């Protein structure tokens, strides 16, 4: 940790819920660990990581939410929202200690890129963009590629991307695309799991199940243990022989994740319980988002008898424990640009949890089918993978051997964590900018 960095102020901008922006929280902690003074600006809602809240070098600045103006016409509402966010973001940037470096998350591009660039221009700060995806491809999902707002977002991303003094992105495919399309040179910073995402002991799993059983009866048992574990003595915990399987997924309930694919696969699972000696399956889906209520209504109508779907909102400290306690993960992420990677898979890999991941153009940069996990392209293919994994559970020797093979690869993956990755790829760039 360098003491000279104490005089350098870094601001991270998230035009979204800070607590649901893990990559920017990791950036903030990495800067703070190197003794930079760090502000992170964004919206409240979900609780940020406790380490971020407790760190002496970090401060969270929450912006005022956009007022409810649903009674206005759609275009007027959008213009008002953009104006409101521009002004509140600029005020948050200006009415704090001057920043030397501003790193902004993209997407969203409007009005984030213009507002942060304008601040950097006036106050002579270094303007950095961290590309998680493209704003214009996400907007095109609902508006269509030829919509004028999509064209505006494309121009804004290309123009202000070239204005940035440094750019980081999440894949090599995106790095190539930025260079070929817009002549933007970007450094690749792959997502890597922080130390919290790791395998855990059976005792820690038992403690999590006991806490969850107070809210969700699916985790409880009549003998004082849980549906998955039982206590032999004060310190002795064992897995139940006939325990349910745990399938886990995380979703933002948005249009770039077709949750119906998993629902269809679970219906096929239900139909094959007896033929393949399948266990009762508890499907834990975490996350918040606009389409959650729509899918919850669909789930109610399925009337599944051998599959129970629960949708808890887990605290940031419990989420890694849930992943480490599960038997199989599912990622439904379909990149709007085909150029980003699902962070949920990175988190699952950190816990040595094998994943069934929806396949798309650059997924191979993270998931290697049959080597460290599975990829699928249809609900039937996903159903087959889930059925094969849980057939004769938990005594299937073929599944156990494949699980061991996957975990060997995931152990190699997790030998290089977020902080080491950040120190190797981001810190040298920042040090060069602040000479």
mmCIF file with all atom_site columns, C-alpha atoms in Angstrom, residues 129-323:
data_model
loop_
_atom_site.group_PDB
_atom_site.id
_atom_site.type_symbol
_atom_site.label_atom_id
_atom_site.label_alt_id
_atom_site.label_comp_id
_atom_site.label_asym_id
_atom_site.label_entity_id
_atom_site.label_seq_id
_atom_site.pdbx_PDB_ins_code
_atom_site.Cartn_x
_atom_site.Cartn_y
_atom_site.Cartn_z
_atom_site.occupancy
_atom_site.B_iso_or_equiv
_atom_site.pdbx_formal_charge
_atom_site.auth_seq_id
_atom_site.auth_comp_id
_atom_site.auth_asym_id
_atom_site.auth_atom_id
_atom_site.pdbx_PDB_model_num
ATOM 1   C CA . UNK A 1 129 ? -14.440 4.167   -19.045 1.00 0.00 ? 129 UNK A CA 1
ATOM 2   C CA . UNK A 1 130 ? -14.993 0.595   -17.861 1.00 0.00 ? 130 UNK A CA 1
ATOM 3   C CA . UNK A 1 131 ? -16.975 -1.150  -20.619 1.00 0.00 ? 131 UNK A CA 1
ATOM 4   C CA . UNK A 1 132 ? -19.239 -3.894  -19.215 1.00 0.00 ? 132 UNK A CA 1
ATOM 5   C CA . UNK A 1 133 ? -21.321 -4.089  -22.411 1.00 0.00 ? 133 UNK A CA 1
ATOM 6   C CA . UNK A 1 134 ? -22.752 -1.634  -24.954 1.00 0.00 ? 134 UNK A CA 1
ATOM 7   C CA . UNK A 1 135 ? -25.663 0.646   -24.084 1.00 0.00 ? 135 UNK A CA 1
ATOM 8   C CA . UNK A 1 136 ? -26.929 0.758   -27.669 1.00 0.00 ? 136 UNK A CA 1
ATOM 9   C CA . UNK A 1 137 ? -27.239 -3.041  -27.979 1.00 0.00 ? 137 UNK A CA 1
ATOM 10  C CA . UNK A 1 138 ? -29.212 -3.249  -24.720 1.00 0.00 ? 138 UNK A CA 1
ATOM 11  C CA . UNK A 1 139 ? -31.531 -0.446  -25.865 1.00 0.00 ? 139 UNK A CA 1
ATOM 12  C CA . UNK A 1 140 ? -31.995 -2.182  -29.213 1.00 0.00 ? 140 UNK A CA 1
ATOM 13  C CA . UNK A 1 141 ? -33.559 -5.202  -27.466 1.00 0.00 ? 141 UNK A CA 1
ATOM 14  C CA . UNK A 1 142 ? -36.702 -3.175  -26.755 1.00 0.00 ? 142 UNK A CA 1
ATOM 15  C CA . UNK A 1 143 ? -36.498 -0.307  -29.267 1.00 0.00 ? 143 UNK A CA 1
ATOM 16  C CA . UNK A 1 144 ? -34.985 -1.956  -32.352 1.00 0.00 ? 144 UNK A CA 1
ATOM 17  C CA . UNK A 1 145 ? -31.629 -1.207  -33.955 1.00 0.00 ? 145 UNK A CA 1
ATOM 18  C CA . UNK A 1 146 ? -32.884 1.653   -36.132 1.00 0.00 ? 146 UNK A CA 1
ATOM 19  C CA . UNK A 1 147 ? -34.533 3.651   -33.371 1.00 0.00 ? 147 UNK A CA 1
ATOM 20  C CA . UNK A 1 148 ? -33.151 7.186   -33.069 1.00 0.00 ? 148 UNK A CA 1
ATOM 21  C CA . UNK A 1 149 ? -32.313 6.742   -29.375 1.00 0.00 ? 149 UNK A CA 1
ATOM 22  C CA . UNK A 1 150 ? -30.305 3.636   -30.246 1.00 0.00 ? 150 UNK A CA 1
ATOM 23  C CA . UNK A 1 151 ? -28.450 5.588   -32.941 1.00 0.00 ? 151 UNK A CA 1
ATOM 24  C CA . UNK A 1 152 ? -27.835 8.408   -30.454 1.00 0.00 ? 152 UNK A CA 1
ATOM 25  C CA . UNK A 1 153 ? -26.472 5.976   -27.853 1.00 0.00 ? 153 UNK A CA 1
ATOM 26  C CA . UNK A 1 154 ? -24.177 4.441   -30.487 1.00 0.00 ? 154 UNK A CA 1
ATOM 27  C CA . UNK A 1 155 ? -22.780 7.866   -31.395 1.00 0.00 ? 155 UNK A CA 1
ATOM 28  C CA . UNK A 1 156 ? -22.310 8.822   -27.729 1.00 0.00 ? 156 UNK A CA 1
ATOM 29  C CA . UNK A 1 157 ? -20.432 5.603   -26.960 1.00 0.00 ? 157 UNK A CA 1
ATOM 30  C CA . UNK A 1 158 ? -18.163 5.943   -29.976 1.00 0.00 ? 158 UNK A CA 1
ATOM 31  C CA . UNK A 1 159 ? -17.499 9.667   -29.458 1.00 0.00 ? 159 UNK A CA 1
ATOM 32  C CA . UNK A 1 160 ? -16.861 9.719   -25.712 1.00 0.00 ? 160 UNK A CA 1
ATOM 33  C CA . UNK A 1 161 ? -15.056 6.383   -25.829 1.00 0.00 ? 161 UNK A CA 1
ATOM 34  C CA . UNK A 1 162 ? -12.418 8.106   -27.943 1.00 0.00 ? 162 UNK A CA 1
ATOM 35  C CA . UNK A 1 163 ? -12.341 11.004  -25.468 1.00 0.00 ? 163 UNK A CA 1
ATOM 36  C CA . UNK A 1 164 ? -11.378 8.734   -22.554 1.00 0.00 ? 164 UNK A CA 1
ATOM 37  C CA . UNK A 1 165 ? -7.742  8.734   -21.542 1.00 0.00 ? 165 UNK A CA 1
ATOM 38  C CA . UNK A 1 166 ? -8.032  4.993   -20.792 1.00 0.00 ? 166 UNK A CA 1
ATOM 39  C CA . UNK A 1 167 ? -10.600 2.283   -21.500 1.00 0.00 ? 167 UNK A CA 1
ATOM 40  C CA . UNK A 1 168 ? -11.049 -1.116  -19.883 1.00 0.00 ? 168 UNK A CA 1
ATOM 41  C CA . UNK A 1 169 ? -13.342 -3.901  -21.111 1.00 0.00 ? 169 UNK A CA 1
ATOM 42  C CA . UNK A 1 170 ? -14.427 -7.375  -20.051 1.00 0.00 ? 170 UNK A CA 1
ATOM 43  C CA . UNK A 1 171 ? -13.388 -9.621  -22.982 1.00 0.00 ? 171 UNK A CA 1
ATOM 44  C CA . UNK A 1 172 ? -10.860 -9.867  -25.790 1.00 0.00 ? 172 UNK A CA 1
ATOM 45  C CA . UNK A 1 173 ? -13.774 -9.986  -28.233 1.00 0.00 ? 173 UNK A CA 1
ATOM 46  C CA . UNK A 1 174 ? -14.947 -6.580  -26.986 1.00 0.00 ? 174 UNK A CA 1
ATOM 47  C CA . UNK A 1 175 ? -11.391 -5.245  -27.129 1.00 0.00 ? 175 UNK A CA 1
ATOM 48  C CA . UNK A 1 176 ? -11.197 -6.189  -30.818 1.00 0.00 ? 176 UNK A CA 1
ATOM 49  C CA . UNK A 1 177 ? -14.630 -4.763  -31.535 1.00 0.00 ? 177 UNK A CA 1
ATOM 50  C CA . UNK A 1 178 ? -13.881 -1.406  -29.885 1.00 0.00 ? 178 UNK A CA 1
ATOM 51  C CA . UNK A 1 179 ? -10.693 -1.092  -31.905 1.00 0.00 ? 179 UNK A CA 1
ATOM 52  C CA . UNK A 1 180 ? -12.132 -2.185  -35.261 1.00 0.00 ? 180 UNK A CA 1
ATOM 53  C CA . UNK A 1 181 ? -15.401 -0.228  -35.040 1.00 0.00 ? 181 UNK A CA 1
ATOM 54  C CA . UNK A 1 182 ? -14.423 2.971   -33.246 1.00 0.00 ? 182 UNK A CA 1
ATOM 55  C CA . UNK A 1 183 ? -10.605 2.969   -33.063 1.00 0.00 ? 183 UNK A CA 1
ATOM 56  C CA . UNK A 1 184 ? -10.815 2.779   -29.258 1.00 0.00 ? 184 UNK A CA 1
ATOM 57  C CA . UNK A 1 185 ? -7.876  1.037   -27.601 1.00 0.00 ? 185 UNK A CA 1
ATOM 58  C CA . UNK A 1 186 ? -8.960  -0.806  -24.469 1.00 0.00 ? 186 UNK A CA 1
ATOM 59  C CA . UNK A 1 187 ? -7.240  -2.950  -21.858 1.00 0.00 ? 187 UNK A CA 1
ATOM 60  C CA . UNK A 1 188 ? -8.887  -6.287  -21.049 1.00 0.00 ? 188 UNK A CA 1
ATOM 61  C CA . UNK A 1 189 ? -9.799  -6.692  -17.397 1.00 0.00 ? 189 UNK A CA 1
ATOM 62  C CA . UNK A 1 190 ? -11.503 -10.050 -17.010 1.00 0.00 ? 190 UNK A CA 1
ATOM 63  C CA . UNK A 1 191 ? -13.875 -10.435 -14.087 1.00 0.00 ? 191 UNK A CA 1
ATOM 64  C CA . UNK A 1 192 ? -12.362 -12.624 -11.409 1.00 0.00 ? 192 UNK A CA 1
ATOM 65  C CA . UNK A 1 193 ? -13.978 -13.684 -8.130  1.00 0.00 ? 193 UNK A CA 1
ATOM 66  C CA . UNK A 1 194 ? -12.854 -11.932 -4.942  1.00 0.00 ? 194 UNK A CA 1
ATOM 67  C CA . UNK A 1 195 ? -11.823 -13.965 -1.899  1.00 0.00 ? 195 UNK A CA 1
ATOM 68  C CA . UNK A 1 196 ? -15.407 -14.214 -0.565  1.00 0.00 ? 196 UNK A CA 1
ATOM 69  C CA . UNK A 1 197 ? -16.364 -16.600 -3.377  1.00 0.00 ? 197 UNK A CA 1
ATOM 70  C CA . UNK A 1 198 ? -14.731 -19.878 -2.338  1.00 0.00 ? 198 UNK A CA 1
ATOM 71  C CA . UNK A 1 199 ? -15.618 -23.449 -1.318  1.00 0.00 ? 199 UNK A CA 1
ATOM 72  C CA . UNK A 1 200 ? -16.908 -23.768 2.255   1.00 0.00 ? 200 UNK A CA 1
ATOM 73  C CA . UNK A 1 201 ? -17.113 -26.503 4.879   1.00 0.00 ? 201 UNK A CA 1
ATOM 74  C CA . UNK A 1 202 ? -20.199 -28.590 5.540   1.00 0.00 ? 202 UNK A CA 1
ATOM 75  C CA . UNK A 1 203 ? -20.582 -26.878 8.929   1.00 0.00 ? 203 UNK A CA 1
ATOM 76  C CA . UNK A 1 204 ? -20.804 -23.458 7.236   1.00 0.00 ? 204 UNK A CA 1
ATOM 77  C CA . UNK A 1 205 ? -23.371 -24.859 4.778   1.00 0.00 ? 205 UNK A CA 1
ATOM 78  C CA . UNK A 1 206 ? -25.369 -26.220 7.701   1.00 0.00 ? 206 UNK A CA 1
ATOM 79  C CA . UNK A 1 207 ? -25.385 -22.807 9.415   1.00 0.00 ? 207 UNK A CA 1
ATOM 80  C CA . UNK A 1 208 ? -26.655 -21.179 6.200   1.00 0.00 ? 208 UNK A CA 1
ATOM 81  C CA . UNK A 1 209 ? -29.385 -23.807 5.770   1.00 0.00 ? 209 UNK A CA 1
ATOM 82  C CA . UNK A 1 210 ? -30.454 -23.342 9.391   1.00 0.00 ? 210 UNK A CA 1
ATOM 83  C CA . UNK A 1 211 ? -30.813 -19.571 8.884   1.00 0.00 ? 211 UNK A CA 1
ATOM 84  C CA . UNK A 1 212 ? -32.718 -20.030 5.625   1.00 0.00 ? 212 UNK A CA 1
ATOM 85  C CA . UNK A 1 213 ? -35.017 -22.660 7.183   1.00 0.00 ? 213 UNK A CA 1
ATOM 86  C CA . UNK A 1 214 ? -36.482 -19.962 9.455   1.00 0.00 ? 214 UNK A CA 1
ATOM 87  C CA . UNK A 1 215 ? -37.808 -18.185 6.359   1.00 0.00 ? 215 UNK A CA 1
ATOM 88  C CA . UNK A 1 216 ? -38.141 -20.981 3.785   1.00 0.00 ? 216 UNK A CA 1
ATOM 89  C CA . UNK A 1 217 ? -39.666 -24.268 5.025   1.00 0.00 ? 217 UNK A CA 1
ATOM 90  C CA . UNK A 1 218 ? -38.080 -26.093 2.056   1.00 0.00 ? 218 UNK A CA 1
ATOM 91  C CA . UNK A 1 219 ? -34.771 -25.954 3.974   1.00 0.00 ? 219 UNK A CA 1
ATOM 92  C CA . UNK A 1 220 ? -36.151 -27.262 7.267   1.00 0.00 ? 220 UNK A CA 1
ATOM 93  C CA . UNK A 1 221 ? -36.411 -30.721 8.822   1.00 0.00 ? 221 UNK A CA 1
ATOM 94  C CA . UNK A 1 222 ? -38.511 -32.141 11.670  1.00 0.00 ? 222 UNK A CA 1
ATOM 95  C CA . UNK A 1 223 ? -35.505 -33.526 13.595  1.00 0.00 ? 223 UNK A CA 1
ATOM 96  C CA . UNK A 1 224 ? -33.839 -30.182 14.303  1.00 0.00 ? 224 UNK A CA 1
ATOM 97  C CA . UNK A 1 225 ? -31.413 -30.352 11.368  1.00 0.00 ? 225 UNK A CA 1
ATOM 98  C CA . UNK A 1 226 ? -32.058 -29.203 7.816   1.00 0.00 ? 226 UNK A CA 1
ATOM 99  C CA . UNK A 1 227 ? -33.400 -30.899 4.688   1.00 0.00 ? 227 UNK A CA 1
ATOM 100 C CA . UNK A 1 228 ? -29.778 -31.330 3.560   1.00 0.00 ? 228 UNK A CA 1
ATOM 101 C CA . UNK A 1 229 ? -27.776 -31.879 6.744   1.00 0.00 ? 229 UNK A CA 1
ATOM 102 C CA . UNK A 1 230 ? -28.135 -33.410 10.184  1.00 0.00 ? 230 UNK A CA 1
ATOM 103 C CA . UNK A 1 231 ? -26.158 -32.970 13.384  1.00 0.00 ? 231 UNK A CA 1
ATOM 104 C CA . UNK A 1 232 ? -24.561 -36.059 14.944  1.00 0.00 ? 232 UNK A CA 1
ATOM 105 C CA . UNK A 1 233 ? -22.842 -34.210 17.776  1.00 0.00 ? 233 UNK A CA 1
ATOM 106 C CA . UNK A 1 234 ? -22.014 -30.621 18.729  1.00 0.00 ? 234 UNK A CA 1
ATOM 107 C CA . UNK A 1 235 ? -19.380 -30.327 15.988  1.00 0.00 ? 235 UNK A CA 1
ATOM 108 C CA . UNK A 1 236 ? -20.312 -33.256 13.742  1.00 0.00 ? 236 UNK A CA 1
ATOM 109 C CA . UNK A 1 237 ? -22.488 -32.438 10.713  1.00 0.00 ? 237 UNK A CA 1
ATOM 110 C CA . UNK A 1 238 ? -23.179 -34.892 7.878   1.00 0.00 ? 238 UNK A CA 1
ATOM 111 C CA . UNK A 1 239 ? -25.122 -34.708 4.620   1.00 0.00 ? 239 UNK A CA 1
ATOM 112 C CA . UNK A 1 240 ? -28.378 -36.598 4.440   1.00 0.00 ? 240 UNK A CA 1
ATOM 113 C CA . UNK A 1 241 ? -28.322 -39.569 2.078   1.00 0.00 ? 241 UNK A CA 1
ATOM 114 C CA . UNK A 1 242 ? -31.706 -38.692 0.563   1.00 0.00 ? 242 UNK A CA 1
ATOM 115 C CA . UNK A 1 243 ? -31.244 -34.918 0.532   1.00 0.00 ? 243 UNK A CA 1
ATOM 116 C CA . UNK A 1 244 ? -32.761 -32.718 -2.206  1.00 0.00 ? 244 UNK A CA 1
ATOM 117 C CA . UNK A 1 245 ? -30.589 -31.329 -4.956  1.00 0.00 ? 245 UNK A CA 1
ATOM 118 C CA . UNK A 1 246 ? -29.894 -27.594 -5.095  1.00 0.00 ? 246 UNK A CA 1
ATOM 119 C CA . UNK A 1 247 ? -29.894 -25.765 -8.416  1.00 0.00 ? 247 UNK A CA 1
ATOM 120 C CA . UNK A 1 248 ? -28.949 -22.088 -8.190  1.00 0.00 ? 248 UNK A CA 1
ATOM 121 C CA . UNK A 1 249 ? -29.122 -19.168 -10.579 1.00 0.00 ? 249 UNK A CA 1
ATOM 122 C CA . UNK A 1 250 ? -28.913 -15.405 -10.364 1.00 0.00 ? 250 UNK A CA 1
ATOM 123 C CA . UNK A 1 251 ? -30.835 -13.156 -12.705 1.00 0.00 ? 251 UNK A CA 1
ATOM 124 C CA . UNK A 1 252 ? -31.596 -9.481  -13.190 1.00 0.00 ? 252 UNK A CA 1
ATOM 125 C CA . UNK A 1 253 ? -35.022 -10.470 -14.639 1.00 0.00 ? 253 UNK A CA 1
ATOM 126 C CA . UNK A 1 254 ? -34.430 -8.479  -17.821 1.00 0.00 ? 254 UNK A CA 1
ATOM 127 C CA . UNK A 1 255 ? -34.922 -9.096  -21.539 1.00 0.00 ? 255 UNK A CA 1
ATOM 128 C CA . UNK A 1 256 ? -31.354 -10.318 -22.107 1.00 0.00 ? 256 UNK A CA 1
ATOM 129 C CA . UNK A 1 257 ? -32.066 -13.374 -19.906 1.00 0.00 ? 257 UNK A CA 1
ATOM 130 C CA . UNK A 1 258 ? -34.840 -15.685 -21.079 1.00 0.00 ? 258 UNK A CA 1
ATOM 131 C CA . UNK A 1 259 ? -35.903 -17.275 -17.809 1.00 0.00 ? 259 UNK A CA 1
ATOM 132 C CA . UNK A 1 260 ? -38.507 -19.282 -19.711 1.00 0.00 ? 260 UNK A CA 1
ATOM 133 C CA . UNK A 1 261 ? -35.681 -21.539 -20.939 1.00 0.00 ? 261 UNK A CA 1
ATOM 134 C CA . UNK A 1 262 ? -35.042 -22.727 -17.381 1.00 0.00 ? 262 UNK A CA 1
ATOM 135 C CA . UNK A 1 263 ? -38.746 -23.120 -16.641 1.00 0.00 ? 263 UNK A CA 1
ATOM 136 C CA . UNK A 1 264 ? -39.161 -25.336 -19.713 1.00 0.00 ? 264 UNK A CA 1
ATOM 137 C CA . UNK A 1 265 ? -36.137 -27.410 -18.658 1.00 0.00 ? 265 UNK A CA 1
ATOM 138 C CA . UNK A 1 266 ? -37.570 -27.866 -15.159 1.00 0.00 ? 266 UNK A CA 1
ATOM 139 C CA . UNK A 1 267 ? -40.843 -29.109 -16.671 1.00 0.00 ? 267 UNK A CA 1
ATOM 140 C CA . UNK A 1 268 ? -38.872 -31.780 -18.585 1.00 0.00 ? 268 UNK A CA 1
ATOM 141 C CA . UNK A 1 269 ? -37.067 -32.626 -15.319 1.00 0.00 ? 269 UNK A CA 1
ATOM 142 C CA . UNK A 1 270 ? -40.452 -33.063 -13.608 1.00 0.00 ? 270 UNK A CA 1
ATOM 143 C CA . UNK A 1 271 ? -41.579 -35.496 -16.321 1.00 0.00 ? 271 UNK A CA 1
ATOM 144 C CA . UNK A 1 272 ? -38.436 -37.645 -15.909 1.00 0.00 ? 272 UNK A CA 1
ATOM 145 C CA . UNK A 1 273 ? -38.176 -37.920 -12.109 1.00 0.00 ? 273 UNK A CA 1
ATOM 146 C CA . UNK A 1 274 ? -39.104 -41.607 -11.966 1.00 0.00 ? 274 UNK A CA 1
ATOM 147 C CA . UNK A 1 275 ? -37.340 -42.716 -15.167 1.00 0.00 ? 275 UNK A CA 1
ATOM 148 C CA . UNK A 1 276 ? -33.973 -41.297 -14.048 1.00 0.00 ? 276 UNK A CA 1
ATOM 149 C CA . UNK A 1 277 ? -34.307 -41.650 -10.274 1.00 0.00 ? 277 UNK A CA 1
ATOM 150 C CA . UNK A 1 278 ? -34.095 -37.891 -9.799  1.00 0.00 ? 278 UNK A CA 1
ATOM 151 C CA . UNK A 1 279 ? -34.172 -36.149 -6.395  1.00 0.00 ? 279 UNK A CA 1
ATOM 152 C CA . UNK A 1 280 ? -36.570 -33.496 -5.215  1.00 0.00 ? 280 UNK A CA 1
ATOM 153 C CA . UNK A 1 281 ? -34.994 -30.322 -6.599  1.00 0.00 ? 281 UNK A CA 1
ATOM 154 C CA . UNK A 1 282 ? -34.876 -26.937 -4.907  1.00 0.00 ? 282 UNK A CA 1
ATOM 155 C CA . UNK A 1 283 ? -34.196 -24.198 -7.422  1.00 0.00 ? 283 UNK A CA 1
ATOM 156 C CA . UNK A 1 284 ? -32.866 -21.017 -5.790  1.00 0.00 ? 284 UNK A CA 1
ATOM 157 C CA . UNK A 1 285 ? -33.146 -17.945 -8.029  1.00 0.00 ? 285 UNK A CA 1
ATOM 158 C CA . UNK A 1 286 ? -31.678 -14.719 -6.643  1.00 0.00 ? 286 UNK A CA 1
ATOM 159 C CA . UNK A 1 287 ? -31.888 -11.177 -7.981  1.00 0.00 ? 287 UNK A CA 1
ATOM 160 C CA . UNK A 1 288 ? -34.236 -8.262  -8.622  1.00 0.00 ? 288 UNK A CA 1
ATOM 161 C CA . UNK A 1 289 ? -35.532 -6.846  -11.867 1.00 0.00 ? 289 UNK A CA 1
ATOM 162 C CA . UNK A 1 290 ? -38.458 -5.570  -13.934 1.00 0.00 ? 290 UNK A CA 1
ATOM 163 C CA . UNK A 1 291 ? -39.724 -8.922  -15.276 1.00 0.00 ? 291 UNK A CA 1
ATOM 164 C CA . UNK A 1 292 ? -39.712 -10.803 -11.970 1.00 0.00 ? 292 UNK A CA 1
ATOM 165 C CA . UNK A 1 293 ? -43.458 -10.532 -11.353 1.00 0.00 ? 293 UNK A CA 1
ATOM 166 C CA . UNK A 1 294 ? -44.211 -11.765 -14.884 1.00 0.00 ? 294 UNK A CA 1
ATOM 167 C CA . UNK A 1 295 ? -42.127 -14.903 -14.359 1.00 0.00 ? 295 UNK A CA 1
ATOM 168 C CA . UNK A 1 296 ? -43.441 -15.472 -10.824 1.00 0.00 ? 296 UNK A CA 1
ATOM 169 C CA . UNK A 1 297 ? -46.939 -15.705 -12.298 1.00 0.00 ? 297 UNK A CA 1
ATOM 170 C CA . UNK A 1 298 ? -45.688 -18.255 -14.833 1.00 0.00 ? 298 UNK A CA 1
ATOM 171 C CA . UNK A 1 299 ? -44.046 -20.287 -12.069 1.00 0.00 ? 299 UNK A CA 1
ATOM 172 C CA . UNK A 1 300 ? -47.310 -20.460 -10.082 1.00 0.00 ? 300 UNK A CA 1
ATOM 173 C CA . UNK A 1 301 ? -49.133 -21.918 -13.087 1.00 0.00 ? 301 UNK A CA 1
ATOM 174 C CA . UNK A 1 302 ? -46.584 -24.744 -13.588 1.00 0.00 ? 302 UNK A CA 1
ATOM 175 C CA . UNK A 1 303 ? -47.768 -26.669 -10.498 1.00 0.00 ? 303 UNK A CA 1
ATOM 176 C CA . UNK A 1 304 ? -44.500 -28.615 -10.220 1.00 0.00 ? 304 UNK A CA 1
ATOM 177 C CA . UNK A 1 305 ? -44.525 -31.368 -7.591  1.00 0.00 ? 305 UNK A CA 1
ATOM 178 C CA . UNK A 1 306 ? -40.872 -32.457 -7.583  1.00 0.00 ? 306 UNK A CA 1
ATOM 179 C CA . UNK A 1 307 ? -39.313 -29.032 -8.106  1.00 0.00 ? 307 UNK A CA 1
ATOM 180 C CA . UNK A 1 308 ? -39.608 -26.103 -5.721  1.00 0.00 ? 308 UNK A CA 1
ATOM 181 C CA . UNK A 1 309 ? -38.572 -22.650 -6.992  1.00 0.00 ? 309 UNK A CA 1
ATOM 182 C CA . UNK A 1 310 ? -37.761 -20.006 -4.397  1.00 0.00 ? 310 UNK A CA 1
ATOM 183 C CA . UNK A 1 311 ? -36.588 -16.463 -5.080  1.00 0.00 ? 311 UNK A CA 1
ATOM 184 C CA . UNK A 1 312 ? -34.817 -15.114 -1.977  1.00 0.00 ? 312 UNK A CA 1
ATOM 185 C CA . UNK A 1 313 ? -32.968 -11.814 -1.884  1.00 0.00 ? 313 UNK A CA 1
ATOM 186 C CA . UNK A 1 314 ? -29.715 -12.781 -0.188  1.00 0.00 ? 314 UNK A CA 1
ATOM 187 C CA . UNK A 1 315 ? -27.459 -10.370 1.669   1.00 0.00 ? 315 UNK A CA 1
ATOM 188 C CA . UNK A 1 316 ? -24.100 -9.851  -0.027  1.00 0.00 ? 316 UNK A CA 1
ATOM 189 C CA . UNK A 1 317 ? -22.417 -11.957 2.677   1.00 0.00 ? 317 UNK A CA 1
ATOM 190 C CA . UNK A 1 318 ? -24.819 -14.907 2.165   1.00 0.00 ? 318 UNK A CA 1
ATOM 191 C CA . UNK A 1 319 ? -24.798 -14.981 -1.634  1.00 0.00 ? 319 UNK A CA 1
ATOM 192 C CA . UNK A 1 320 ? -21.310 -16.591 -1.899  1.00 0.00 ? 320 UNK A CA 1
ATOM 193 C CA . UNK A 1 321 ? -22.329 -19.142 0.746   1.00 0.00 ? 321 UNK A CA 1
ATOM 194 C CA . UNK A 1 322 ? -25.429 -20.088 -1.257  1.00 0.00 ? 322 UNK A CA 1
ATOM 195 C CA . UNK A 1 323 ? -23.358 -20.639 -4.395  1.00 0.00 ? 323 UNK A CA 1
#
